[in-house]
PDB file of C-alpha atoms in Angstrom:
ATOM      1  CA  UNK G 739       3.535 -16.428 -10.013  1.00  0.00           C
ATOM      2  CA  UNK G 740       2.886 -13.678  -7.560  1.00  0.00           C
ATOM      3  CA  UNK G 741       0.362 -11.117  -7.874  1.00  0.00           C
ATOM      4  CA  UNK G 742      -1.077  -8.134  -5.770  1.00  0.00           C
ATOM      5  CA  UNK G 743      -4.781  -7.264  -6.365  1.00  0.00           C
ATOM      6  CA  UNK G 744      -5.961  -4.041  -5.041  1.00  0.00           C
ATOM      7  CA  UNK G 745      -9.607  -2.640  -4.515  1.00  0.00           C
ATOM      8  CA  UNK G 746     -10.934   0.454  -2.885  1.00  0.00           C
ATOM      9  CA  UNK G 747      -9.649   3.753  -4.999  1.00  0.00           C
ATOM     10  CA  UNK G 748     -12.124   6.278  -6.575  1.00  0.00           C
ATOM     11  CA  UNK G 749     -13.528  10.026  -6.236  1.00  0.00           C
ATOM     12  CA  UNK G 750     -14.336  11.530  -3.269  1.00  0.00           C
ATOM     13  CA  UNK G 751     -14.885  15.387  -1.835  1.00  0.00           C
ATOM     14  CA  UNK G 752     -12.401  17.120   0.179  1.00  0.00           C
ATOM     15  CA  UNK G 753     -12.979  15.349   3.891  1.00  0.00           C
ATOM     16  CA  UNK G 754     -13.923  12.273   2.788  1.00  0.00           C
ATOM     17  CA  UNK G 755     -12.621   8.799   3.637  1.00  0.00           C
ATOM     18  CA  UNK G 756     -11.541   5.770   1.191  1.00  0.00           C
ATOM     19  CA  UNK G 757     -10.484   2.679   1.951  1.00  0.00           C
ATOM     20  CA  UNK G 758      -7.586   0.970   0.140  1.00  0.00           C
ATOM     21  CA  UNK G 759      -6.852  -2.929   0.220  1.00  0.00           C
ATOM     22  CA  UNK G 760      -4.362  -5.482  -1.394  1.00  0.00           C
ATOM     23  CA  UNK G 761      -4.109  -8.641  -1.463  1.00  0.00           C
ATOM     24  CA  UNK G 762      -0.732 -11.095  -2.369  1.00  0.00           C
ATOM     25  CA  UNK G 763      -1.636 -14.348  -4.536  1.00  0.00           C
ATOM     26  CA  UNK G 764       0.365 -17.140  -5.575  1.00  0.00           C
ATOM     27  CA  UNK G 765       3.154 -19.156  -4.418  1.00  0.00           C
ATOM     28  CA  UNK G 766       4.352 -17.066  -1.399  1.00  0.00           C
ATOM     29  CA  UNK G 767       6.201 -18.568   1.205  1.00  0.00           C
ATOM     30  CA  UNK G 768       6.316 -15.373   3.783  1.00  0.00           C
ATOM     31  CA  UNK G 769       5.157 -11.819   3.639  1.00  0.00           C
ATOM     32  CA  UNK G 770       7.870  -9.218   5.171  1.00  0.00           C
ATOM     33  CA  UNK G 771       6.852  -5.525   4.558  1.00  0.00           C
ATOM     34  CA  UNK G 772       4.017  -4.044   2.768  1.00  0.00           C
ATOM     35  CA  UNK G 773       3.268  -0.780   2.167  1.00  0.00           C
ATOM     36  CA  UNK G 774       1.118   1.525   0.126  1.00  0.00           C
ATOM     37  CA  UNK G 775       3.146   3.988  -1.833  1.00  0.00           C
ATOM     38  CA  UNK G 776       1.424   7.401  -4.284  1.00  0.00           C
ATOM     39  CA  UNK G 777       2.384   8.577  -7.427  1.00  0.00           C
ATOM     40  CA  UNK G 778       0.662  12.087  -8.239  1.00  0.00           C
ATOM     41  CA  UNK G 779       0.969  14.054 -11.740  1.00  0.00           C
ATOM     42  CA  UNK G 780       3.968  15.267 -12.440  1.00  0.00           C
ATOM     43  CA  UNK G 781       5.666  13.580  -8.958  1.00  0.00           C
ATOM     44  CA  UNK G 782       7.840  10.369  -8.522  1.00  0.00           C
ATOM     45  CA  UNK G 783       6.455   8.228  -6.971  1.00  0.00           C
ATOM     46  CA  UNK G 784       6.443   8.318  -2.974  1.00  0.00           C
ATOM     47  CA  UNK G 785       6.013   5.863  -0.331  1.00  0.00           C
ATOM     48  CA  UNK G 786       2.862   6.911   1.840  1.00  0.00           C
ATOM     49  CA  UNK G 787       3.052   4.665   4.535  1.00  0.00           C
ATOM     50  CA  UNK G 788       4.722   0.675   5.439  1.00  0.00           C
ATOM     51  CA  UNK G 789       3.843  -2.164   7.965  1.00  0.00           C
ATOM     52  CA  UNK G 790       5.915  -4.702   9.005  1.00  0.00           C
ATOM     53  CA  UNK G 791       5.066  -8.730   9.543  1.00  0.00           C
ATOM     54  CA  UNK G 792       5.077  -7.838  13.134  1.00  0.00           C
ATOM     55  CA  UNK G 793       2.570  -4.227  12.943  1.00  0.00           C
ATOM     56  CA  UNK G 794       5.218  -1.983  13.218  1.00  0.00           C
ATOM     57  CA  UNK G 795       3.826   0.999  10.862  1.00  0.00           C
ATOM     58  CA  UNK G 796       5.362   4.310   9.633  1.00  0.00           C
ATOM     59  CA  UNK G 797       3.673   7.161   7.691  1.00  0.00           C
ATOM     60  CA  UNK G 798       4.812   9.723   5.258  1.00  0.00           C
ATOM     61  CA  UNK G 799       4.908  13.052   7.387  1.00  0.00           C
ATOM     62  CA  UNK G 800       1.867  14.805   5.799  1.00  0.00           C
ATOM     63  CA  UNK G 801      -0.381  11.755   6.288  1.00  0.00           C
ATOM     64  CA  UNK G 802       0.001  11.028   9.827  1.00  0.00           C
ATOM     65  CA  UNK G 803      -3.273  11.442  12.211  1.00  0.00           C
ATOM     66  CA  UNK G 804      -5.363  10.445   8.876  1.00  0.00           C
ATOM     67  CA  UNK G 805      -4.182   7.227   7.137  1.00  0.00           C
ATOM     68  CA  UNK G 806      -4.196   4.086   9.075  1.00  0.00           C
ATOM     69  CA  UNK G 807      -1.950   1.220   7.505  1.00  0.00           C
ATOM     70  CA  UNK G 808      -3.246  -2.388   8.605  1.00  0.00           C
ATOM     71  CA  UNK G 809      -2.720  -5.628   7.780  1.00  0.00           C
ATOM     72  CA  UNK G 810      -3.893  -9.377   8.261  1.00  0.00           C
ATOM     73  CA  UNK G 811      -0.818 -11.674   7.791  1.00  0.00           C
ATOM     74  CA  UNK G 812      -3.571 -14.669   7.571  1.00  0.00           C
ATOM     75  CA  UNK G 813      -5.322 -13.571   4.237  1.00  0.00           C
ATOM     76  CA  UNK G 814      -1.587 -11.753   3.024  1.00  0.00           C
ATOM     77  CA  UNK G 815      -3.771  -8.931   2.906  1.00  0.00           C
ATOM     78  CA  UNK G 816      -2.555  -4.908   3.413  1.00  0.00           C
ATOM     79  CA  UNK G 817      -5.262  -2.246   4.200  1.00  0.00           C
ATOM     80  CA  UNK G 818      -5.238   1.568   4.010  1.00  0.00           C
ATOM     81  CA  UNK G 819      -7.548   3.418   5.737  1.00  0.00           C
ATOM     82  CA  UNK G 820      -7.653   7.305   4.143  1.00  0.00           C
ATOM     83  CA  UNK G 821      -9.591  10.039   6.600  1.00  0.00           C
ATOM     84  CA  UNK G 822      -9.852  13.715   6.043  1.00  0.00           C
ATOM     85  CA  UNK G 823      -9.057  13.200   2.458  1.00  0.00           C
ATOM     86  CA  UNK G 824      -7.555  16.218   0.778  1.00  0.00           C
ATOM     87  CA  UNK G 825      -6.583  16.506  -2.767  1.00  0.00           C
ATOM     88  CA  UNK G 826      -3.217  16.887  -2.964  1.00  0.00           C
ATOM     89  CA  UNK G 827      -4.263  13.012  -1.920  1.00  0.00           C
ATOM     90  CA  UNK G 828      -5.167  12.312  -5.205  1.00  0.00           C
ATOM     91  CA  UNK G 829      -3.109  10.315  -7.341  1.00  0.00           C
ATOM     92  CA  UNK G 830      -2.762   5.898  -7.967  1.00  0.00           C
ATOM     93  CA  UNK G 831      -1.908   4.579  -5.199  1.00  0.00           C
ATOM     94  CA  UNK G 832      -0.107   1.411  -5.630  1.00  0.00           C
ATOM     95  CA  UNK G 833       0.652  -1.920  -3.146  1.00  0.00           C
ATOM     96  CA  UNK G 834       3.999  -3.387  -2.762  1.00  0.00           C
ATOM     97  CA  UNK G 835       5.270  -6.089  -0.835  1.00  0.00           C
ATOM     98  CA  UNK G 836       8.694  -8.047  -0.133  1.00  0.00           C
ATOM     99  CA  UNK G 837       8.126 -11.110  -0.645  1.00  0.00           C
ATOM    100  CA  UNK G 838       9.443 -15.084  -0.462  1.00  0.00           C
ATOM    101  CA  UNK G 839       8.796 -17.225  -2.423  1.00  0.00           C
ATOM    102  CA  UNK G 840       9.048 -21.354  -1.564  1.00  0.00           C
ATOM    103  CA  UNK G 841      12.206 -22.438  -2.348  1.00  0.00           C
ATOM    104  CA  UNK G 842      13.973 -19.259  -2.760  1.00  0.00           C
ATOM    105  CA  UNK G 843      15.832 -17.566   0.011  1.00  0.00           C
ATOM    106  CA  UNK G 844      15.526 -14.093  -1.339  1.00  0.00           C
ATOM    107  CA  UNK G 845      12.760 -11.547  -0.978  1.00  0.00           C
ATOM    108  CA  UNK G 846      11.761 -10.209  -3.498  1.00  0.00           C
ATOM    109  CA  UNK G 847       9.817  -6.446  -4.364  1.00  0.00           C
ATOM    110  CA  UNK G 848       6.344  -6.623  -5.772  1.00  0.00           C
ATOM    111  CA  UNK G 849       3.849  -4.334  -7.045  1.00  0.00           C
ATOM    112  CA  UNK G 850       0.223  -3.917  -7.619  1.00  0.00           C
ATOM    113  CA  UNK G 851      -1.280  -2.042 -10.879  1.00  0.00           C
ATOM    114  CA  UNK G 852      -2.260   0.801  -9.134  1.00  0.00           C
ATOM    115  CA  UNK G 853      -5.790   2.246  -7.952  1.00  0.00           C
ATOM    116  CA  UNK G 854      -6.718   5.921  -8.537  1.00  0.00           C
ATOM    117  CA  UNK G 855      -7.821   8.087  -5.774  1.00  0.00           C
ATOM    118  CA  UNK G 856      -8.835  11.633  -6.953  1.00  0.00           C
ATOM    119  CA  UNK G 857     -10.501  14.158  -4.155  1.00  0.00           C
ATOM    120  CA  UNK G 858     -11.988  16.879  -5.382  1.00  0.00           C
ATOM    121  CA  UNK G 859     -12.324  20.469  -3.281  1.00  0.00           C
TER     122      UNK G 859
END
């Protein structure tokens, strides 16, 4: 059983900062990508920004200069750092991860519940 936890989401003004973490639990053998993807009302969902095992990062074009993607392959944990906050922000943000697990030589897509962010002007 896999699971991804996140913490962090909530309201904040225009400007603001939040920060956004995930963790992976359960029988995981290795961690490839993770990312943080955003699903706001009445959008599909979109991916916001990815790291991969080795720290290589990429950002959704309209986020770059004020999210920060991190990650700490020790405690399989993924953090977002969210600066400048502005609300077409707003919307639950959700964790996913590729992920393998013992005994299985595929990796496979997980997702976290979600977290709202909503930033008010």
């Amino acid at each position: 059983q896999v699971q991804l936890v996140e913490s962090g989401g909530g309201l904040v003004s225009a400007g603001g900062s939040l920060s956004l973490s995930c963790v992976a639990y359960g029988s995981i053998y290795a961690i490839r990508t993770m990312a943080w993807y955003r699903q706001s009302p009445g959008k599909e969902r979109e991916l916001v920004a990815s790291i991969t095992r080795d720290g290589i990062s990429s950002y959704e074009e309209s986020v770059k200069g004020r999210f920060t993607i991190s990650r700490d392959n020790a405690k399989k944990a993924v953090t977002l750092q969210m600066n400048d906050l502005k609300p077409e922000d707003t919307g639950a943000y959700y964790c996913n991860a590729d992920i393998l697990k013992p005994a299985s030589d595929i990796y496979r897509s997980f997702w976290g519940p979600g977290t709202q962010v909503t930033v008010s002007s």
